[in-house]
CSV table of C-alpha atoms in Angstrom, one decimal:
chain,number,residue,atom,x,y,z
A,1,MET,CA,194.0,59.7,251.9
A,2,HIS,CA,195.0,62.1,254.8
A,3,PRO,CA,196.3,60.3,257.9
A,4,LEU,CA,193.5,61.9,260.0
A,5,THR,CA,190.9,60.7,257.6
A,6,ARG,CA,192.3,57.2,257.9
A,7,LEU,CA,192.3,57.5,261.7
A,8,ILE,CA,188.6,58.3,261.8
A,9,ARG,CA,187.7,55.7,259.2
A,10,GLU,CA,189.6,52.9,261.0
A,11,ASP,CA,188.1,54.0,264.4
A,12,MET,CA,184.4,54.1,263.3
A,13,LYS,CA,183.0,50.7,263.6
A,14,PRO,CA,179.4,49.3,264.0
A,15,ALA,CA,178.8,47.9,267.4
A,16,LEU,CA,175.7,45.9,268.5
A,17,GLY,CA,174.6,46.9,272.0
A,18,VAL,CA,177.0,48.3,274.6
A,19,THR,CA,180.5,47.5,273.3
A,20,GLU,CA,181.8,45.7,276.4
A,21,PRO,CA,179.3,42.8,276.3
A,22,GLY,CA,180.1,42.5,272.6
A,23,ALA,CA,183.8,42.3,273.2
A,24,ILE,CA,183.3,39.7,276.0
A,25,ALA,CA,181.2,37.6,273.7
A,26,LEU,CA,183.8,38.0,270.9
A,27,ALA,CA,186.6,36.7,273.2
A,28,CYS,CA,184.5,33.8,274.3
A,29,ALA,CA,183.3,32.9,270.8
A,30,THR,CA,186.9,33.0,269.5
A,31,ALA,CA,188.0,30.6,272.3
A,32,ARG,CA,185.1,28.3,271.7
A,33,LYS,CA,185.9,28.1,268.0
A,34,LEU,CA,189.5,27.1,268.9
A,35,LEU,CA,188.2,24.4,271.4
A,36,GLU,CA,186.4,22.5,268.6
A,37,ALA,CA,184.2,20.8,271.3
A,38,PRO,CA,181.2,21.6,273.5
A,39,VAL,CA,182.1,24.1,276.2
A,40,ASP,CA,181.7,22.9,279.8
A,41,THR,CA,183.0,25.9,281.7
A,42,VAL,CA,184.1,29.5,281.1
A,43,GLU,CA,186.6,31.5,283.2
A,44,LEU,CA,186.6,35.2,282.4
A,45,SER,CA,189.1,37.7,283.7
A,46,LEU,CA,188.4,41.4,283.0
A,47,ASN,CA,190.0,44.8,283.8
A,48,SER,CA,187.8,47.1,285.9
A,49,GLY,CA,186.6,49.2,283.0
A,50,ILE,CA,185.3,46.2,281.0
A,51,TYR,CA,183.9,44.6,284.2
A,52,LYS,CA,182.1,47.7,285.3
A,53,ASN,CA,180.8,48.8,281.8
A,54,ALA,CA,179.2,45.4,281.1
A,55,PHE,CA,177.9,44.9,284.6
A,56,THR,CA,174.4,46.2,284.2
A,57,CYS,CA,174.0,46.9,280.5
A,58,GLY,CA,171.5,45.2,278.3
A,59,ILE,CA,172.5,42.4,275.9
A,60,PRO,CA,171.0,42.5,272.4
A,61,GLY,CA,168.3,39.9,271.7
A,62,THR,CA,167.8,39.2,275.4
A,63,SER,CA,166.3,40.6,278.6
A,64,HIS,CA,169.6,39.9,280.4
A,65,VAL,CA,172.5,42.1,281.5
A,66,GLY,CA,176.0,41.6,282.6
A,67,ASN,CA,179.3,39.9,282.2
A,68,ALA,CA,178.3,36.3,282.8
A,69,TYR,CA,175.4,36.3,280.3
A,70,SER,CA,177.7,38.0,277.7
A,71,ALA,CA,180.2,35.2,278.2
A,72,ALA,CA,177.5,32.5,278.0
A,73,LEU,CA,176.0,33.9,274.9
A,74,GLY,CA,179.5,34.2,273.4
A,75,VAL,CA,180.1,30.4,273.7
A,76,VAL,CA,176.6,29.4,272.9
A,77,ALA,CA,175.8,31.5,269.8
A,78,ALA,CA,178.1,34.4,268.9
A,79,ASP,CA,179.8,34.5,265.5
A,80,PRO,CA,183.5,35.6,266.0
A,81,GLU,CA,183.7,36.5,262.4
A,82,LYS,CA,181.3,39.4,263.0
A,83,GLY,CA,183.5,41.3,265.5
A,84,LEU,CA,181.5,43.6,267.7
A,85,LEU,CA,178.3,42.5,265.8
A,86,CYS,CA,178.9,38.9,267.0
A,87,LEU,CA,175.7,38.7,269.0
A,88,ASP,CA,173.6,39.6,265.9
A,89,GLY,CA,170.8,37.0,265.4
A,90,VAL,CA,170.8,35.5,268.9
A,91,ASP,CA,167.6,33.5,269.2
A,92,ASP,CA,165.4,32.1,272.0
A,93,ASN,CA,167.2,28.8,272.0
A,94,ALA,CA,170.5,30.4,272.5
A,95,VAL,CA,169.2,32.6,275.3
A,96,ALA,CA,167.8,29.5,277.1
A,97,ALA,CA,171.1,27.7,276.7
A,98,ALA,CA,173.0,30.7,278.1
A,99,GLU,CA,170.6,31.0,281.0
A,100,GLN,CA,171.2,27.4,281.9
A,101,MET,CA,175.0,27.8,281.8
A,102,VAL,CA,174.7,30.8,284.2
A,103,LYS,CA,172.3,29.0,286.5
A,104,ASP,CA,174.5,25.9,286.6
A,105,GLY,CA,177.5,28.0,287.7
A,106,ARG,CA,179.5,27.2,284.7
A,107,ILE,CA,180.6,30.8,284.1
A,108,THR,CA,183.2,32.3,286.5
A,109,VAL,CA,184.0,36.1,286.3
A,110,HIS,CA,187.0,37.7,287.9
A,111,MET,CA,188.3,41.3,287.9
A,112,SER,CA,192.0,41.4,287.1
A,113,GLY,CA,192.7,44.9,288.3
A,114,ILE,CA,191.8,48.6,288.5
A,115,THR,CA,192.9,50.0,285.2
A,116,SER,CA,191.6,51.9,282.2
A,117,ARG,CA,193.6,49.6,279.9
A,118,ILE,CA,191.3,47.1,278.2
A,119,SER,CA,191.9,43.5,279.0
A,120,ILE,CA,189.6,40.5,278.4
A,121,GLU,CA,191.0,37.0,279.0
A,122,THR,CA,188.8,34.0,278.7
A,123,THR,CA,189.5,30.3,279.1
A,124,VAL,CA,187.0,27.7,278.0
A,125,LYS,CA,187.1,24.0,278.7
A,126,GLY,CA,185.3,21.0,277.3
A,127,ALA,CA,185.9,17.4,276.3
A,128,GLY,CA,189.3,17.4,277.9
A,129,HIS,CA,190.5,20.4,275.9
A,130,THR,CA,191.3,24.0,276.9
A,131,ALA,CA,191.3,27.2,274.8
A,132,THR,CA,192.3,30.8,275.7
A,133,CYS,CA,191.7,34.1,274.0
A,134,LEU,CA,193.2,37.4,275.2
A,135,ILE,CA,192.0,40.8,274.0
A,136,LYS,CA,194.1,43.9,274.9
A,137,ASP,CA,193.9,47.7,274.5
A,138,ALA,CA,191.0,47.7,272.0
A,139,HIS,CA,187.7,45.8,272.0
A,140,THR,CA,188.6,43.7,269.0
A,141,ASN,CA,192.4,43.5,269.4
A,142,ILE,CA,193.0,39.8,269.9
A,143,VAL,CA,196.7,39.4,270.9
A,144,LYS,CA,196.9,35.8,272.2
A,145,LEU,CA,195.3,32.5,271.3
A,146,ILE,CA,196.2,29.2,273.0
A,147,ARG,CA,194.8,25.6,272.6
A,148,ASP,CA,195.8,22.8,274.9
A,149,GLY,CA,198.9,24.7,275.9
A,150,LYS,CA,200.0,25.4,272.3
A,151,ILE,CA,200.4,29.1,271.5
A,152,LEU,CA,198.7,29.8,268.2
A,153,LEU,CA,199.0,33.6,268.3
A,154,ASP,CA,201.1,35.9,270.5
A,155,LYS,CA,201.3,39.6,269.9
A,156,THR,CA,202.0,40.5,273.5
A,157,ALA,CA,205.7,41.2,272.9
A,158,GLU,CA,204.6,43.8,270.3
A,159,LEU,CA,202.4,45.5,272.9
A,160,ALA,CA,205.3,45.6,275.4
A,161,GLU,CA,207.6,47.0,272.7
A,162,GLU,CA,205.1,49.7,271.8
A,163,GLU,CA,204.8,50.6,275.5
A,164,GLY,CA,208.6,50.8,275.8
A,165,GLU,CA,208.9,53.2,272.9
A,166,ASN,CA,206.4,55.6,274.4
A,167,ALA,CA,205.2,56.5,270.9
A,168,VAL,CA,203.1,59.7,270.7
A,169,PRO,CA,199.6,58.7,269.4
A,170,LEU,CA,198.9,60.1,265.9
A,171,ILE,CA,196.1,62.4,267.2
A,172,HIS,CA,198.5,64.0,269.7
A,173,GLN,CA,200.9,65.0,266.9
A,174,TYR,CA,198.4,67.6,265.9
A,175,THR,CA,197.3,70.9,267.5
A,176,LEU,CA,193.7,72.0,267.6
A,177,ALA,CA,194.6,74.6,265.0
A,178,GLN,CA,196.0,71.8,262.7
A,179,LEU,CA,192.8,69.7,263.3
A,180,LEU,CA,190.8,72.7,262.2
A,181,GLU,CA,193.0,73.2,259.1
A,182,TYR,CA,192.5,69.6,258.2
A,183,VAL,CA,188.7,69.8,258.6
A,184,GLU,CA,188.6,72.9,256.5
A,185,THR,CA,190.8,71.6,253.6
A,186,VAL,CA,190.4,67.9,253.4
A,187,PRO,CA,188.5,66.9,250.2
A,188,ALA,CA,184.9,66.4,251.1
A,189,GLU,CA,184.7,63.1,249.3
A,190,GLU,CA,187.2,61.7,251.8
A,191,LEU,CA,184.6,62.2,254.5
A,192,ALA,CA,181.7,60.6,252.7
A,193,PHE,CA,181.9,57.5,254.8
A,194,ILE,CA,180.8,59.5,257.9
A,195,LYS,CA,177.3,59.5,256.5
A,196,ASP,CA,177.0,55.8,257.5
A,197,ALA,CA,177.2,56.9,261.1
A,198,PHE,CA,174.1,59.1,260.8
A,199,THR,CA,172.1,56.4,259.0
A,200,MET,CA,173.0,53.7,261.5
A,201,ASN,CA,172.5,55.8,264.6
A,202,MET,CA,169.2,57.2,263.4
A,203,ASP,CA,168.0,53.6,262.6
A,204,LEU,CA,168.9,52.8,266.2
A,205,LEU,CA,166.8,55.8,267.4
A,206,GLU,CA,163.8,54.6,265.3
A,207,GLU,CA,164.1,51.1,266.9
A,208,GLY,CA,164.0,52.8,270.3
A,209,LEU,CA,160.9,54.8,269.4
A,210,LYS,CA,159.1,51.6,268.3
A,211,SER,CA,160.1,49.5,271.2
A,212,PRO,CA,157.7,49.1,274.2
A,213,ARG,CA,160.8,48.6,276.4
A,214,THR,CA,162.0,52.2,276.1
A,215,THR,CA,160.6,55.1,278.2
A,216,PHE,CA,162.9,58.1,277.6
A,217,ALA,CA,162.7,58.0,273.8
A,218,ARG,CA,158.9,58.6,273.7
A,219,ALA,CA,159.0,61.1,276.5
A,220,LEU,CA,161.7,63.1,274.7
A,221,LYS,CA,159.7,62.9,271.5
A,222,ALA,CA,156.6,64.3,273.4
A,223,MET,CA,158.8,67.2,274.7
A,224,ASN,CA,159.9,67.9,271.1
A,225,LYS,CA,156.3,68.6,269.9
A,226,GLY,CA,155.7,65.0,269.2
A,227,GLN,CA,158.2,65.1,266.3
A,228,VAL,CA,161.6,63.6,265.6
A,229,PHE,CA,162.7,66.9,264.0
A,230,SER,CA,161.0,70.0,265.3
A,231,ASP,CA,162.0,73.7,264.9
A,232,ASP,CA,163.9,73.5,268.2
A,233,VAL,CA,167.4,72.2,267.5
A,234,GLU,CA,168.3,71.5,271.1
A,235,LYS,CA,165.2,69.5,271.9
A,236,THR,CA,165.7,67.6,268.6
A,237,ALA,CA,169.3,66.9,269.5
A,238,ALA,CA,168.3,65.7,273.0
A,239,LEU,CA,165.7,63.3,271.4
A,240,ILE,CA,167.7,61.8,268.6
A,241,CYS,CA,170.9,61.5,270.6
A,242,ASN,CA,169.5,60.1,273.9
A,243,GLY,CA,166.7,58.1,272.3
A,244,ALA,CA,169.4,56.2,270.4
A,245,ILE,CA,171.5,55.8,273.6
A,246,GLU,CA,168.6,54.3,275.5
A,247,ALA,CA,167.9,51.9,272.7
A,248,ARG,CA,171.6,50.9,272.8
A,249,VAL,CA,172.0,50.4,276.6
A,250,ILE,CA,168.9,48.3,277.1
A,251,GLY,CA,170.0,46.0,274.3
A,252,LEU,CA,167.7,46.6,271.4
A,253,ASP,CA,168.8,44.6,268.3
A,254,LYS,CA,170.2,47.4,266.2
A,255,PRO,CA,173.9,48.5,266.0
A,256,ALA,CA,175.3,52.0,266.7
A,257,MET,CA,178.3,53.5,264.9
A,258,SER,CA,181.0,53.6,267.6
A,259,VAL,CA,183.8,56.0,268.0
A,260,THR,CA,186.8,55.2,270.3
A,261,GLY,CA,185.2,51.8,270.9
A,262,SER,CA,181.9,53.1,272.2
A,263,GLY,CA,178.5,53.3,270.6
A,264,SER,CA,177.4,56.1,272.9
A,265,HIS,CA,180.6,58.1,272.1
A,266,GLY,CA,179.7,57.7,268.4
A,267,ILE,CA,176.1,58.8,269.0
A,268,ILE,CA,177.0,61.9,271.0
A,269,ALA,CA,179.8,62.8,268.6
A,270,THR,CA,177.5,62.7,265.6
A,271,LEU,CA,173.8,63.2,266.3
A,272,PRO,CA,173.7,66.7,267.9
A,273,LEU,CA,175.4,67.9,264.7
A,274,TYR,CA,172.9,65.9,262.6
A,275,ALA,CA,170.1,67.7,264.5
A,276,TRP,CA,171.7,71.1,263.5
A,277,TYR,CA,171.9,69.9,259.9
A,278,LYS,CA,168.2,68.9,259.8
A,279,VAL,CA,166.8,71.9,261.8
A,280,GLU,CA,169.2,74.8,260.9
A,281,HIS,CA,169.8,73.6,257.3
A,282,CYS,CA,173.6,73.7,256.9
A,283,THR,CA,175.0,71.8,253.9
A,284,GLU,CA,175.9,68.2,254.0
A,285,GLU,CA,179.5,69.1,253.4
A,286,GLN,CA,179.5,71.4,256.5
A,287,LEU,CA,178.0,68.5,258.5
A,288,LEU,CA,180.6,66.1,257.5
A,289,ARG,CA,183.5,68.5,258.2
A,290,ALA,CA,182.0,69.4,261.6
A,291,THR,CA,181.6,65.7,262.5
A,292,ALA,CA,185.1,64.9,261.6
A,293,LEU,CA,186.3,67.6,264.0
A,294,SER,CA,184.0,66.3,266.7
A,295,CYS,CA,185.4,62.7,266.3
A,296,LEU,CA,189.0,63.9,266.4
A,297,VAL,CA,188.5,66.0,269.6
A,298,CYS,CA,186.8,63.0,271.2
A,299,MET,CA,189.8,60.8,270.2
A,300,TYR,CA,192.2,63.4,271.5
A,301,ILE,CA,190.8,63.4,275.0
A,302,LYS,CA,190.3,59.6,275.1
A,303,GLU,CA,193.9,58.9,274.3
A,304,TYR,CA,194.7,60.6,277.6
A,305,SER,CA,191.9,59.2,279.7
A,306,GLY,CA,192.1,55.6,278.4
A,307,LYS,CA,189.5,53.7,276.6
A,308,LEU,CA,187.6,52.8,279.8
A,309,SER,CA,187.8,54.8,283.0
A,310,ALA,CA,185.9,56.1,285.9
A,311,PHE,CA,184.7,59.2,284.1
A,312,CYS,CA,182.0,59.3,281.5
A,313,GLY,CA,183.9,59.6,278.2
A,314,CYS,CA,180.6,59.7,276.3
A,315,ALA,CA,179.6,63.0,277.9
A,316,ILE,CA,183.0,64.5,278.5
A,317,ALA,CA,185.1,63.5,275.4
A,318,ALA,CA,182.3,63.0,272.9
A,319,GLY,CA,180.3,65.9,274.3
A,320,THR,CA,183.3,68.2,274.0
A,321,GLY,CA,183.7,67.0,270.4
A,322,ALA,CA,180.1,67.8,269.7
A,323,ALA,CA,180.5,71.3,271.2
A,324,LEU,CA,183.4,72.1,269.0
A,325,GLY,CA,181.6,70.6,266.0
A,326,LEU,CA,178.7,73.0,266.8
A,327,VAL,CA,181.0,75.9,266.9
A,328,TYR,CA,182.2,75.0,263.5
A,329,LEU,CA,178.7,74.9,262.2
A,330,MET,CA,178.0,78.3,263.8
A,331,GLY,CA,180.9,79.7,261.8
A,332,GLY,CA,183.4,79.9,264.6
A,333,LYS,CA,187.1,79.7,264.1
A,334,LEU,CA,190.0,78.6,266.4
A,335,GLU,CA,189.4,81.3,269.1
A,336,ALA,CA,185.7,80.3,269.5
A,337,LEU,CA,186.6,76.6,269.5
A,338,THR,CA,189.1,77.2,272.3
A,339,LYS,CA,186.5,79.1,274.3
A,340,ALA,CA,183.9,76.4,273.9
A,341,LEU,CA,186.5,73.8,274.9
A,342,ASN,CA,187.3,75.7,278.1
A,343,ASN,CA,183.6,75.9,278.9
A,344,MET,CA,183.2,72.1,278.5
A,345,ALA,CA,186.4,71.3,280.5
A,346,SER,CA,185.3,73.5,283.4
A,347,SER,CA,181.8,72.2,283.6
A,348,ILE,CA,181.4,68.5,282.7
A,349,THR,CA,184.8,67.0,283.5
A,350,GLY,CA,184.6,64.5,286.4
A,351,MET,CA,181.2,63.0,285.6
A,352,ILE,CA,181.4,59.4,286.7
A,353,CYS,CA,180.9,56.3,284.6
A,354,ASN,CA,179.1,53.4,286.4
A,355,GLY,CA,178.9,51.2,283.4
A,356,GLY,CA,176.6,51.1,280.4
A,357,ASN,CA,173.0,51.4,281.7
A,358,GLN,CA,169.9,53.6,281.4
A,359,GLY,CA,171.7,56.3,283.4
A,360,CYS,CA,173.7,57.0,280.3
A,361,VAL,CA,170.6,58.7,278.9
A,362,MET,CA,170.6,61.4,281.6
A,363,LYS,CA,174.3,61.9,281.2
A,364,GLY,CA,173.8,62.2,277.5
A,365,MET,CA,171.1,64.8,278.2
A,366,THR,CA,173.7,66.8,280.2
A,367,ALA,CA,176.3,66.4,277.5
A,368,VAL,CA,173.9,67.7,274.7
A,369,GLU,CA,172.7,70.6,276.8
A,370,LEU,CA,176.3,71.7,277.8
A,371,ALA,CA,177.6,71.2,274.3
A,372,PHE,CA,175.1,73.7,272.9
A,373,ALA,CA,175.5,76.1,275.8
A,374,SER,CA,179.3,75.9,275.6
A,375,ALA,CA,179.3,76.5,271.9
A,376,ARG,CA,176.8,79.4,272.0
A,377,LEU,CA,178.5,81.1,274.9
A,378,GLY,CA,181.9,80.7,273.2
A,379,MET,CA,180.6,82.3,270.1
A,380,GLN,CA,179.5,85.2,272.2
A,381,ASP,CA,182.9,85.6,273.8
A,382,ALA,CA,181.7,84.2,277.2
A,383,TYR,CA,184.1,81.5,278.4
A,384,ILE,CA,186.1,80.3,281.4
A,385,TYR,CA,189.6,81.8,281.3
A,386,LYS,CA,192.6,79.6,281.0
A,387,GLU,CA,193.8,80.8,284.5
A,388,HIS,CA,190.8,79.0,286.1
A,389,GLY,CA,190.5,75.4,287.1
A,390,ILE,CA,192.0,72.6,285.0
A,391,ASN,CA,192.0,74.7,281.8
A,392,GLY,CA,195.5,74.8,280.2
A,393,ALA,CA,197.5,77.5,278.6
A,394,THR,CA,196.7,75.9,275.2
A,395,PRO,CA,193.7,73.9,274.0
A,396,GLU,CA,196.0,70.9,273.7
A,397,GLN,CA,196.9,71.2,277.4
A,398,THR,CA,193.2,71.6,278.3
A,399,MET,CA,192.3,68.4,276.5
A,400,GLU,CA,195.2,66.6,278.2
A,401,ASN,CA,194.2,67.8,281.6
A,402,MET,CA,190.6,66.6,281.0
A,403,GLY,CA,192.0,63.1,280.2
A,404,ARG,CA,194.3,63.1,283.2
A,405,ILE,CA,191.4,63.7,285.5
A,406,ALA,CA,190.3,60.2,284.6
A,407,SER,CA,193.6,58.4,284.4
A,408,PRO,CA,195.4,58.4,286.7
A,409,GLY,CA,193.1,60.9,288.6
A,410,MET,CA,190.0,58.7,289.2
A,411,VAL,CA,191.6,55.3,289.8
A,412,GLY,CA,190.3,55.4,293.4
A,413,THR,CA,186.8,56.4,292.2
A,414,GLU,CA,186.8,53.4,289.8
A,415,LYS,CA,187.5,51.0,292.7
A,416,THR,CA,184.7,52.5,294.7
A,417,ILE,CA,182.2,52.2,291.8
A,418,VAL,CA,183.1,48.5,291.3
A,419,GLU,CA,182.7,47.9,295.0
A,420,LEU,CA,179.2,49.5,295.0
A,421,LEU,CA,178.2,47.4,292.0
A,422,GLN,CA,179.4,44.2,293.6
A,423,GLU,CA,177.6,45.0,296.9
A,424,LYS,CA,174.4,45.8,295.1
A,425,ASN,CA,174.7,42.5,293.2
A,426,ALA,CA,175.3,40.6,296.4
A,427,GLN,CA,172.3,42.2,298.0
A,428,GLN,CA,170.0,41.4,295.0
A,429,GLU,CA,171.2,37.7,295.1
A,430,LYS,CA,170.1,37.5,298.8
A,431,GLU,CA,166.7,38.9,298.0
C-alpha cells in the first residue's frame, strides 16, 4: 500500500456529531472507566480550539450544546471503546442524569490556553478515588492515564521527543505535482475504502432532510428543484454538502466521515465531488482519485494551520481540496490545479471559526461556491497571479502560507472569539 493511501485511510474516521464534544466525552468516559466508582465531580481543562469548537455545537441524542454537557454525558453514558462514536445510543435517562450533573454544578470547565494544539485533560472524582485522562494533538490520542496518583500510561515524553526532532509531516514531503502523480497512478482498488465516506455522509444528509429540527436542508432542496440530485451540479453540491453539515452541527444521531479530525472537513472534501459524479456522470474511479487528491490537499494545509484554530479549516482547507478535486474531474493538470489553488488562497483564507454551530452551513455554502468558481476559472486560465497577496512562488508555498495565516497569524483572533463566546454565555445566564 502506498504511504499516501495509508495516510488517508488512517485519517478517515467516523465521527458522531461535531468531533470536539465526542472527544471530550471520550476523555471523560475513559477517566470514568478507570475510576471504577460513581462520579461525583468532573474537572475539564481544554485548549482554546476544543473549548471554542464545542461551545455551542449540538450533542447527538440531545437538545443540548457545549463543553459541560459533553463531559457530563461522557461520564454518564459514553462508551470509550467506540472512540469518536462514544455517544452513540445515548438515551433519555442518560440525558436527564447529565442535566442534573450540570445543574448541580458538578462539572467545571477551564480553558488551558490559546493554542491550535489539541489538549483535553479531565479529572473525575468519586468514592474517594481520582482518575485523569489526557488527550493531545489528535481527538483520540490518549497520552496519559492516572488513577489515585498512579500513572498507568504516559506517552508525553514521546510527544516532547517528536517536537524536538522537528520531523517533517509525511504530507509535506510531497509536492503538489507528486500528489497528482500519486492520484493518477495509484491502483484504484487501494482507494475503494473512500466509498464509505460517500455512503456515510449521504446517510447523514438524509437524516437531516427527515428531521423537523433542520431548516437549511429543506430550503436547499427546494432551491434544487425539490430534488437531491438535479441537473444543476452546483446547487446539488450545495444541498448535499451543507444539508449534511447542518445535520451534524445540530447533533442528529448519524455519524459523518471525518478528515483531519473533523466531520465537516470530511463532508466538504468529499460531497461536492460526489455531486459531480452523480450529475456530470464521471466514472467511479475518477471520483475516488479526485477525492484522494481533495483529502491530501486538505491535510497539507491543516498540518500548517493546526487541527483547531481561529480560521475555518472546513471552508479553507477542505474547500481548497474540493476545488482541486473538481479541477481533476474537469480534466485539469498541474497548471490548472495551481491556478485554482491561487484563486482559493486569495479569496477564502481568513474566514473565522467560532466553533461548530449552524453558522458552519453558511460557511460551507461559501466554500462550495468558491470551490466551483475557482476550479472553473482556473480551467479557463483566469487566476490570481503568484505575485499577489499571500500566494507563494510554488503551490507548496501557497498552501503553507494559507496555514500560517491561522497559526500563528490568528492567535489574537482566537482569543477575541473565545471572549465573545464567554460574554454571550454570561449574558444568557443572567437572562
